[in-house]
């Protein structure tokens, strides 16, 4: 039996275009191709496992076939595709809108390219354009769950609290209204929520929490990620980890402080103002009077919570408020390149490199912020209205 190890994993990364220029995720960067994601994760980010979410696209599948045939990548016996130091798990993000409800997004992961191609054949009959990412499919959520599982796959509700296109944010007050919760293994928290916030809802108690980047550009890969204990980085081991079987499991969630998320605070869609909840008793914007209020994630959670206070189970791993390097004031691309030249990958900079050595390359201010981020002590201002929060400028002193 192989010894268990710790691996870093970001399970939600989009493809913007194929190498031939075909659009996949319309809002994704053009250089966000299957190969570029694999190379970025392996060489710069230092991430061991990535979930590439648009592998149902026939244009993407043709590229995967090409890299497998050339021997630049290889399919693993336990599921997944290996590229240098990174394993790619094949995924798809899909939108379901059931009658009388808002839309919600779901991730489907499948063990290999063959099963993903079969899934694409099924999808082509229930969606308008199978080439594109995050498209609506015209079946129920339970039917999607059944189709994924029948192919050896798993379904994971995506960014479950965000105001737009998520289970709790726009579709339902209880996940059980849409899905067979007993068959779920995990949910993705999203950028504006953490473990404590999700622990207001008892129906999530038995599910593994994932923190992923939902990257729409190469630089955003790894802005949220997980530490997972497995025997090896494969699809089979990933599923065992989500089930918490045989010593496997998620051992750490690394996510933005929810205050850095775009939808943490309630805001007015008419004037863009972040609205203090105490000023919202009339359901109108305190500043412009509009009723176009988008409730922030924390406020939405409290609206639907069964508990007055969160109960975080003893089985939950630590949630680390990890601030991505690109969020740090004063750390631009040139300085980041110098740090990567010395320490190899972003994971090394964030977790392993001695702070005094970071200071030698980037200065005491940057080293101080990285040290504060490691300890969850970096102070941030809240985001809202579709705008990210930010690290307080006062903290530049380290």
CSV table of C-alpha atoms in Angstrom, one decimal:
chain,number,residue,atom,x,y,z
A,1,UNK,CA,0.0,0.0,0.0
A,2,UNK,CA,1.3,3.4,-1.0
A,3,UNK,CA,2.1,5.9,1.8
A,4,UNK,CA,-0.4,8.8,2.0
A,5,UNK,CA,0.9,12.2,1.0
A,6,UNK,CA,-0.4,15.8,0.9
A,7,UNK,CA,-1.3,17.4,-2.4
A,8,UNK,CA,-2.5,20.8,-3.4
A,9,UNK,CA,-5.6,20.9,-5.6
A,10,UNK,CA,-7.6,23.6,-7.4
A,11,UNK,CA,-10.7,21.9,-8.9
A,12,UNK,CA,-12.4,24.7,-10.9
A,13,UNK,CA,-10.4,26.2,-13.8
A,14,UNK,CA,-12.0,27.3,-17.0
A,15,UNK,CA,-10.8,27.1,-20.6
A,16,UNK,CA,-11.2,30.4,-22.5
A,17,UNK,CA,-10.4,29.2,-26.0
A,18,UNK,CA,-9.1,26.2,-27.8
A,19,UNK,CA,-5.6,26.6,-29.4
A,20,UNK,CA,-7.4,27.0,-32.8
A,21,UNK,CA,-9.3,30.0,-31.4
A,22,UNK,CA,-12.7,28.4,-30.8
A,23,UNK,CA,-14.5,30.0,-27.9
A,24,UNK,CA,-15.2,27.9,-24.9
A,25,UNK,CA,-15.7,30.1,-21.8
A,26,UNK,CA,-16.8,33.4,-23.3
A,27,UNK,CA,-15.6,35.4,-20.3
A,28,UNK,CA,-12.3,33.5,-20.0
A,29,UNK,CA,-9.0,34.7,-21.2
A,30,UNK,CA,-8.0,33.7,-24.8
A,31,UNK,CA,-4.7,32.1,-23.6
A,32,UNK,CA,-6.5,29.9,-21.1
A,33,UNK,CA,-6.1,26.7,-23.1
A,34,UNK,CA,-6.0,23.2,-21.8
A,35,UNK,CA,-2.2,22.9,-22.3
A,36,UNK,CA,-1.5,26.4,-20.9
A,37,UNK,CA,-3.5,25.6,-17.7
A,38,UNK,CA,-1.5,22.4,-17.3
A,39,UNK,CA,1.8,24.2,-17.8
A,40,UNK,CA,0.9,27.1,-15.5
A,41,UNK,CA,-0.2,24.8,-12.7
A,42,UNK,CA,2.9,22.6,-13.0
A,43,UNK,CA,5.6,25.1,-13.6
A,44,UNK,CA,4.6,28.4,-11.9
A,45,UNK,CA,1.8,27.6,-9.5
A,46,UNK,CA,3.1,24.3,-8.1
A,47,UNK,CA,-0.4,22.8,-7.9
A,48,UNK,CA,-0.5,19.0,-7.9
A,49,UNK,CA,-4.1,18.5,-9.1
A,50,UNK,CA,-6.3,20.7,-11.2
A,51,UNK,CA,-9.9,20.3,-12.3
A,52,UNK,CA,-10.3,21.7,-15.8
A,53,UNK,CA,-14.0,22.4,-16.1
A,54,UNK,CA,-14.7,22.5,-19.8
A,55,UNK,CA,-13.6,19.1,-20.9
A,56,UNK,CA,-17.0,18.2,-22.3
A,57,UNK,CA,-16.3,20.6,-25.2
A,58,UNK,CA,-15.5,18.6,-28.4
A,59,UNK,CA,-12.8,21.2,-29.4
A,60,UNK,CA,-11.1,20.6,-26.1
A,61,UNK,CA,-11.3,16.9,-26.4
A,62,UNK,CA,-9.6,17.0,-29.8
A,63,UNK,CA,-6.7,18.8,-28.1
A,64,UNK,CA,-6.5,16.3,-25.3
A,65,UNK,CA,-6.4,13.5,-27.9
A,66,UNK,CA,-3.5,15.2,-29.7
A,67,UNK,CA,-1.4,15.6,-26.5
A,68,UNK,CA,-2.1,12.0,-25.5
A,69,UNK,CA,-1.1,10.8,-29.0
A,70,UNK,CA,2.1,12.9,-28.9
A,71,UNK,CA,3.0,11.5,-25.5
A,72,UNK,CA,3.2,14.9,-23.9
A,73,UNK,CA,0.4,13.8,-21.5
A,74,UNK,CA,-0.7,10.4,-20.3
A,75,UNK,CA,-3.9,8.9,-18.9
A,76,UNK,CA,-3.5,7.5,-15.4
A,77,UNK,CA,-4.7,4.0,-14.4
A,78,UNK,CA,-6.6,5.5,-11.5
A,79,UNK,CA,-8.2,8.2,-13.6
A,80,UNK,CA,-7.0,11.6,-14.7
A,81,UNK,CA,-4.3,12.9,-17.1
A,82,UNK,CA,-0.7,13.5,-16.1
A,83,UNK,CA,1.4,16.5,-17.3
A,84,UNK,CA,4.8,16.8,-15.7
A,85,UNK,CA,4.1,17.5,-12.0
A,86,UNK,CA,0.4,18.0,-12.3
A,87,UNK,CA,-2.7,15.7,-12.6
A,88,UNK,CA,-5.6,17.0,-14.6
A,89,UNK,CA,-9.1,15.8,-13.6
A,90,UNK,CA,-11.7,16.1,-16.4
A,91,UNK,CA,-14.7,18.2,-15.5
A,92,UNK,CA,-17.7,20.1,-16.8
A,93,UNK,CA,-19.7,23.0,-15.4
A,94,UNK,CA,-23.4,23.1,-16.3
A,95,UNK,CA,-26.3,25.3,-15.6
A,96,UNK,CA,-29.8,24.0,-14.5
A,97,UNK,CA,-32.9,26.1,-14.1
A,98,UNK,CA,-35.8,24.2,-12.7
A,99,UNK,CA,-39.4,25.7,-13.1
A,100,UNK,CA,-40.0,28.5,-10.7
A,101,UNK,CA,-36.4,28.7,-9.6
A,102,UNK,CA,-33.3,30.7,-10.5
A,103,UNK,CA,-30.4,29.1,-12.3
A,104,UNK,CA,-27.7,27.1,-10.5
A,105,UNK,CA,-24.3,25.8,-11.6
A,106,UNK,CA,-22.9,22.3,-11.0
A,107,UNK,CA,-19.6,20.6,-11.5
A,108,UNK,CA,-19.4,17.1,-13.0
A,109,UNK,CA,-16.1,15.2,-12.8
A,110,UNK,CA,-15.5,12.0,-14.7
A,111,UNK,CA,-12.7,9.5,-14.4
A,112,UNK,CA,-11.3,9.5,-18.0
A,113,UNK,CA,-11.6,10.9,-21.5
A,114,UNK,CA,-13.7,8.0,-22.7
A,115,UNK,CA,-16.4,8.6,-20.1
A,116,UNK,CA,-16.3,12.4,-20.8
A,117,UNK,CA,-16.8,11.8,-24.5
A,118,UNK,CA,-19.8,9.6,-23.7
A,119,UNK,CA,-21.1,12.4,-21.4
A,120,UNK,CA,-20.7,14.9,-24.3
A,121,UNK,CA,-22.9,12.7,-26.5
A,122,UNK,CA,-25.7,12.8,-23.9
A,123,UNK,CA,-25.2,16.5,-23.3
A,124,UNK,CA,-25.6,17.3,-27.1
A,125,UNK,CA,-29.2,16.2,-26.8
A,126,UNK,CA,-30.1,18.4,-23.8
A,127,UNK,CA,-28.2,21.7,-24.5
A,128,UNK,CA,-28.0,24.1,-27.4
A,129,UNK,CA,-24.2,24.4,-27.8
A,130,UNK,CA,-22.1,21.7,-26.4
A,131,UNK,CA,-18.9,23.5,-27.4
A,132,UNK,CA,-19.3,26.2,-24.8
A,133,UNK,CA,-18.8,26.3,-21.0
A,134,UNK,CA,-21.4,26.7,-18.3
A,135,UNK,CA,-24.4,26.3,-20.7
A,136,UNK,CA,-27.9,25.6,-19.6
A,137,UNK,CA,-29.1,22.0,-19.9
A,138,UNK,CA,-32.8,21.3,-20.2
A,139,UNK,CA,-33.2,18.5,-17.6
A,140,UNK,CA,-33.7,18.4,-13.9
A,141,UNK,CA,-30.8,18.6,-11.4
A,142,UNK,CA,-31.5,15.1,-10.2
A,143,UNK,CA,-31.3,13.8,-13.8
A,144,UNK,CA,-27.9,15.4,-14.2
A,145,UNK,CA,-26.8,13.9,-10.9
A,146,UNK,CA,-28.0,10.5,-12.2
A,147,UNK,CA,-26.2,10.8,-15.5
A,148,UNK,CA,-22.9,11.7,-13.9
A,149,UNK,CA,-23.0,8.9,-11.4
A,150,UNK,CA,-24.0,6.3,-14.1
A,151,UNK,CA,-20.7,7.0,-15.8
A,152,UNK,CA,-18.6,6.6,-12.7
A,153,UNK,CA,-18.6,10.4,-12.1
A,154,UNK,CA,-19.6,12.7,-9.3
A,155,UNK,CA,-21.6,15.9,-9.1
A,156,UNK,CA,-20.5,18.9,-7.0
A,157,UNK,CA,-22.7,22.0,-6.5
A,158,UNK,CA,-20.6,25.0,-7.5
A,159,UNK,CA,-20.0,28.2,-5.5
A,160,UNK,CA,-23.1,27.4,-3.5
A,161,UNK,CA,-23.8,30.8,-2.0
A,162,UNK,CA,-23.0,33.4,-4.7
A,163,UNK,CA,-26.0,35.6,-5.6
A,164,UNK,CA,-26.1,34.5,-9.2
A,165,UNK,CA,-26.4,31.0,-10.5
A,166,UNK,CA,-25.9,28.9,-7.3
A,167,UNK,CA,-28.0,26.5,-5.3
A,168,UNK,CA,-28.5,28.7,-2.2
A,169,UNK,CA,-27.8,32.0,-3.9
A,170,UNK,CA,-30.5,31.9,-6.5
A,171,UNK,CA,-32.3,28.5,-6.7
A,172,UNK,CA,-33.4,27.1,-3.4
A,173,UNK,CA,-33.3,27.5,0.4
A,174,UNK,CA,-32.5,23.8,0.8
A,175,UNK,CA,-30.2,21.8,-1.4
A,176,UNK,CA,-32.5,18.8,-0.9
A,177,UNK,CA,-35.1,20.6,-3.0
A,178,UNK,CA,-32.9,20.0,-6.0
A,179,UNK,CA,-30.7,17.0,-5.3
A,180,UNK,CA,-30.4,13.7,-3.5
A,181,UNK,CA,-28.1,15.1,-0.8
A,182,UNK,CA,-27.4,11.6,0.6
A,183,UNK,CA,-25.5,10.8,-2.7
A,184,UNK,CA,-23.5,14.0,-2.7
A,185,UNK,CA,-19.9,13.9,-1.6
A,186,UNK,CA,-18.9,17.6,-1.6
A,187,UNK,CA,-19.9,21.2,-2.2
A,188,UNK,CA,-17.8,24.1,-3.4
A,189,UNK,CA,-18.0,27.1,-1.0
A,190,UNK,CA,-17.1,29.9,-3.5
A,191,UNK,CA,-15.0,33.0,-3.0
A,192,UNK,CA,-17.4,34.8,-0.6
A,193,UNK,CA,-17.9,32.0,2.0
A,194,UNK,CA,-15.8,30.0,4.4
A,195,UNK,CA,-16.3,26.9,6.6
A,196,UNK,CA,-17.8,28.8,9.5
A,197,UNK,CA,-20.4,30.5,7.3
A,198,UNK,CA,-21.4,27.3,5.7
A,199,UNK,CA,-21.8,25.6,9.1
A,200,UNK,CA,-25.0,27.6,9.7
A,201,UNK,CA,-26.8,25.0,7.5
A,202,UNK,CA,-27.2,21.4,9.0
A,203,UNK,CA,-27.8,19.8,5.6
A,204,UNK,CA,-24.1,20.5,4.8
A,205,UNK,CA,-22.7,18.8,7.9
A,206,UNK,CA,-21.9,15.5,6.2
A,207,UNK,CA,-20.4,17.0,3.0
A,208,UNK,CA,-16.8,17.8,2.3
A,209,UNK,CA,-16.1,21.4,1.6
A,210,UNK,CA,-13.9,22.4,-1.4
A,211,UNK,CA,-12.3,25.8,-2.0
A,212,UNK,CA,-11.5,26.4,-5.7
A,213,UNK,CA,-10.4,29.4,-7.8
A,214,UNK,CA,-13.1,29.4,-10.5
A,215,UNK,CA,-10.2,30.8,-12.6
A,216,UNK,CA,-11.0,32.8,-15.7
A,217,UNK,CA,-7.4,33.7,-16.4
A,218,UNK,CA,-4.0,32.0,-15.8
A,219,UNK,CA,-3.1,34.3,-13.0
A,220,UNK,CA,-6.2,33.4,-11.0
A,221,UNK,CA,-5.3,29.7,-10.9
A,222,UNK,CA,-4.7,28.8,-7.2
A,223,UNK,CA,-6.4,31.9,-5.7
A,224,UNK,CA,-8.3,29.3,-3.7
A,225,UNK,CA,-7.2,25.7,-3.3
A,226,UNK,CA,-7.3,22.6,-1.1
A,227,UNK,CA,-4.7,20.4,0.6
A,228,UNK,CA,-5.8,16.8,0.1
A,229,UNK,CA,-4.3,13.6,1.6
A,230,UNK,CA,-4.1,10.8,-0.9
A,231,UNK,CA,-1.9,7.9,-1.9
A,232,UNK,CA,-1.4,9.4,-5.4
A,233,UNK,CA,-3.0,12.2,-7.4
A,234,UNK,CA,-5.7,10.4,-9.4
A,235,UNK,CA,-9.4,10.6,-9.9
A,236,UNK,CA,-10.0,7.4,-7.8
A,237,UNK,CA,-8.0,8.8,-4.9
A,238,UNK,CA,-9.8,12.1,-5.1
A,239,UNK,CA,-13.1,10.5,-4.7
A,240,UNK,CA,-11.9,8.5,-1.8
A,241,UNK,CA,-10.7,11.7,-0.2
A,242,UNK,CA,-14.1,13.4,-0.7
A,243,UNK,CA,-15.6,10.3,1.0
A,244,UNK,CA,-13.0,10.5,3.8
A,245,UNK,CA,-12.2,6.9,3.3
A,246,UNK,CA,-9.1,4.9,4.4
A,247,UNK,CA,-7.2,7.9,5.8
A,248,UNK,CA,-7.8,10.0,2.7
A,249,UNK,CA,-9.5,13.4,3.0
A,250,UNK,CA,-9.3,17.2,2.6
A,251,UNK,CA,-6.9,18.3,5.3
A,252,UNK,CA,-7.0,22.1,4.6
A,253,UNK,CA,-9.0,24.6,2.8
A,254,UNK,CA,-7.1,27.7,1.5
A,255,UNK,CA,-9.5,30.4,0.5
A,256,UNK,CA,-9.9,34.1,0.3
A,257,UNK,CA,-11.1,35.8,3.5
A,258,UNK,CA,-14.8,36.1,2.5
A,259,UNK,CA,-14.4,39.8,2.9
A,260,UNK,CA,-12.2,39.7,-0.2
A,261,UNK,CA,-15.0,38.1,-2.3
A,262,UNK,CA,-17.0,40.0,-4.8
A,263,UNK,CA,-20.3,39.3,-3.2
A,264,UNK,CA,-19.6,39.3,0.5
A,265,UNK,CA,-21.6,42.5,1.2
A,266,UNK,CA,-25.2,43.4,0.2
A,267,UNK,CA,-25.2,46.0,-2.5
A,268,UNK,CA,-27.4,48.0,-4.8
A,269,UNK,CA,-27.4,47.0,-8.4
A,270,UNK,CA,-28.7,50.4,-9.5
A,271,UNK,CA,-26.0,52.7,-8.0
A,272,UNK,CA,-23.4,50.2,-7.1
A,273,UNK,CA,-23.2,51.2,-3.4
A,274,UNK,CA,-22.4,48.6,-0.7
A,275,UNK,CA,-25.3,48.8,1.6
A,276,UNK,CA,-25.0,48.4,5.4
A,277,UNK,CA,-27.5,45.7,6.4
A,278,UNK,CA,-28.8,48.0,9.3
A,279,UNK,CA,-29.9,50.5,6.6
A,280,UNK,CA,-31.9,47.9,4.6
A,281,UNK,CA,-35.1,47.5,6.7
A,282,UNK,CA,-37.2,48.9,3.9
A,283,UNK,CA,-35.5,46.8,1.2
A,284,UNK,CA,-34.5,50.0,-0.5
A,285,UNK,CA,-31.1,51.4,-1.1
A,286,UNK,CA,-30.1,53.9,1.5
A,287,UNK,CA,-28.3,56.0,-1.1
A,288,UNK,CA,-30.6,56.0,-4.2
A,289,UNK,CA,-33.8,54.5,-3.1
A,290,UNK,CA,-33.7,51.6,-5.6
A,291,UNK,CA,-35.2,48.2,-4.8
A,292,UNK,CA,-32.6,46.4,-6.9
A,293,UNK,CA,-30.8,45.0,-3.9
A,294,UNK,CA,-28.5,42.0,-4.3
A,295,UNK,CA,-28.1,40.4,-0.9
A,296,UNK,CA,-24.6,39.6,0.1
A,297,UNK,CA,-23.5,36.0,0.9
A,298,UNK,CA,-23.4,36.4,4.7
A,299,UNK,CA,-26.8,38.0,4.7
A,300,UNK,CA,-28.3,35.3,2.5
A,301,UNK,CA,-26.9,32.6,4.7
A,302,UNK,CA,-28.5,34.1,7.8
A,303,UNK,CA,-31.8,34.4,5.9
A,304,UNK,CA,-31.9,30.7,5.2
A,305,UNK,CA,-30.0,29.3,8.2
A,306,UNK,CA,-31.5,26.7,10.6
A,307,UNK,CA,-29.0,27.7,13.3
A,308,UNK,CA,-28.5,30.9,15.3
A,309,UNK,CA,-24.8,30.2,15.3
A,310,UNK,CA,-22.6,28.0,13.2
A,311,UNK,CA,-21.6,24.6,14.5
A,312,UNK,CA,-18.3,23.5,12.9
A,313,UNK,CA,-17.9,19.8,13.1
A,314,UNK,CA,-14.7,18.3,14.6
A,315,UNK,CA,-14.1,16.5,11.4
A,316,UNK,CA,-13.6,19.8,9.5
A,317,UNK,CA,-10.1,20.7,8.4
A,318,UNK,CA,-8.8,24.2,9.2
A,319,UNK,CA,-9.8,27.0,6.9
A,320,UNK,CA,-6.8,29.1,6.1
A,321,UNK,CA,-7.4,32.7,4.9
A,322,UNK,CA,-4.9,32.6,2.1
A,323,UNK,CA,-4.3,35.8,0.2
A,324,UNK,CA,-3.1,35.2,-3.4
A,325,UNK,CA,0.2,36.8,-4.2
A,326,UNK,CA,-1.5,39.1,-6.9
A,327,UNK,CA,-3.7,40.6,-4.2
A,328,UNK,CA,-0.7,41.9,-2.2
A,329,UNK,CA,-0.1,45.7,-2.8
A,330,UNK,CA,3.3,46.3,-4.3
A,331,UNK,CA,3.8,42.8,-5.7
A,332,UNK,CA,3.7,43.3,-9.4
A,333,UNK,CA,4.6,40.8,-12.2
A,334,UNK,CA,8.3,41.7,-12.4
A,335,UNK,CA,8.8,41.1,-8.7
A,336,UNK,CA,6.7,37.9,-8.8
A,337,UNK,CA,9.0,36.6,-11.5
A,338,UNK,CA,12.0,37.3,-9.3
A,339,UNK,CA,10.4,35.4,-6.5
A,340,UNK,CA,9.5,32.5,-8.8
A,341,UNK,CA,13.1,32.4,-10.2
A,342,UNK,CA,14.4,31.9,-6.6
A,343,UNK,CA,11.7,29.7,-5.1
A,344,UNK,CA,10.3,27.8,-8.0
A,345,UNK,CA,6.5,28.0,-7.6
A,346,UNK,CA,3.8,30.1,-5.9
A,347,UNK,CA,3.0,27.2,-3.5
A,348,UNK,CA,6.6,27.4,-2.4
A,349,UNK,CA,6.4,31.1,-1.8
A,350,UNK,CA,3.1,30.9,0.0
A,351,UNK,CA,3.9,28.0,2.2
A,352,UNK,CA,7.5,26.9,2.3
A,353,UNK,CA,10.0,29.6,1.6
A,354,UNK,CA,11.6,31.2,4.7
A,355,UNK,CA,10.3,34.8,5.2
A,356,UNK,CA,13.8,36.2,5.7
A,357,UNK,CA,14.7,34.8,2.2
A,358,UNK,CA,11.6,36.3,0.7
A,359,UNK,CA,12.6,39.6,2.2
A,360,UNK,CA,16.0,39.4,0.6
A,361,UNK,CA,14.3,39.2,-2.8
A,362,UNK,CA,11.1,41.2,-2.4
A,363,UNK,CA,11.7,43.4,0.6
A,364,UNK,CA,10.5,43.4,4.2
A,365,UNK,CA,7.0,44.8,3.3
A,366,UNK,CA,6.1,41.9,1.0
A,367,UNK,CA,7.6,39.3,3.3
A,368,UNK,CA,5.6,40.8,6.2
A,369,UNK,CA,2.4,40.6,4.2
A,370,UNK,CA,3.1,36.9,3.2
A,371,UNK,CA,3.9,36.1,6.9
A,372,UNK,CA,0.6,37.8,8.0
A,373,UNK,CA,-1.3,35.9,5.3
A,374,UNK,CA,0.2,32.6,6.5
A,375,UNK,CA,-1.1,33.4,10.0
A,376,UNK,CA,-4.5,34.6,8.7
A,377,UNK,CA,-3.7,38.0,10.2
A,378,UNK,CA,-3.7,40.2,7.1
A,379,UNK,CA,-6.3,42.9,7.4
A,380,UNK,CA,-8.7,43.4,4.4
A,381,UNK,CA,-11.6,45.7,3.4
A,382,UNK,CA,-14.8,44.0,2.3
A,383,UNK,CA,-15.8,43.5,-1.3
A,384,UNK,CA,-19.3,43.8,-2.8
A,385,UNK,CA,-21.2,44.8,-5.9
A,386,UNK,CA,-19.1,42.6,-8.1
A,387,UNK,CA,-15.9,44.2,-6.9
A,388,UNK,CA,-13.2,42.3,-4.9
A,389,UNK,CA,-12.2,43.4,-1.5
A,390,UNK,CA,-8.6,44.5,-1.0
A,391,UNK,CA,-5.7,44.2,1.4
A,392,UNK,CA,-5.5,47.4,3.5
A,393,UNK,CA,-2.8,49.7,2.4
A,394,UNK,CA,-1.7,50.3,6.0
A,395,UNK,CA,-0.5,46.7,6.0
A,396,UNK,CA,2.2,47.4,3.4
A,397,UNK,CA,4.5,48.0,6.3
A,398,UNK,CA,4.4,44.3,7.2
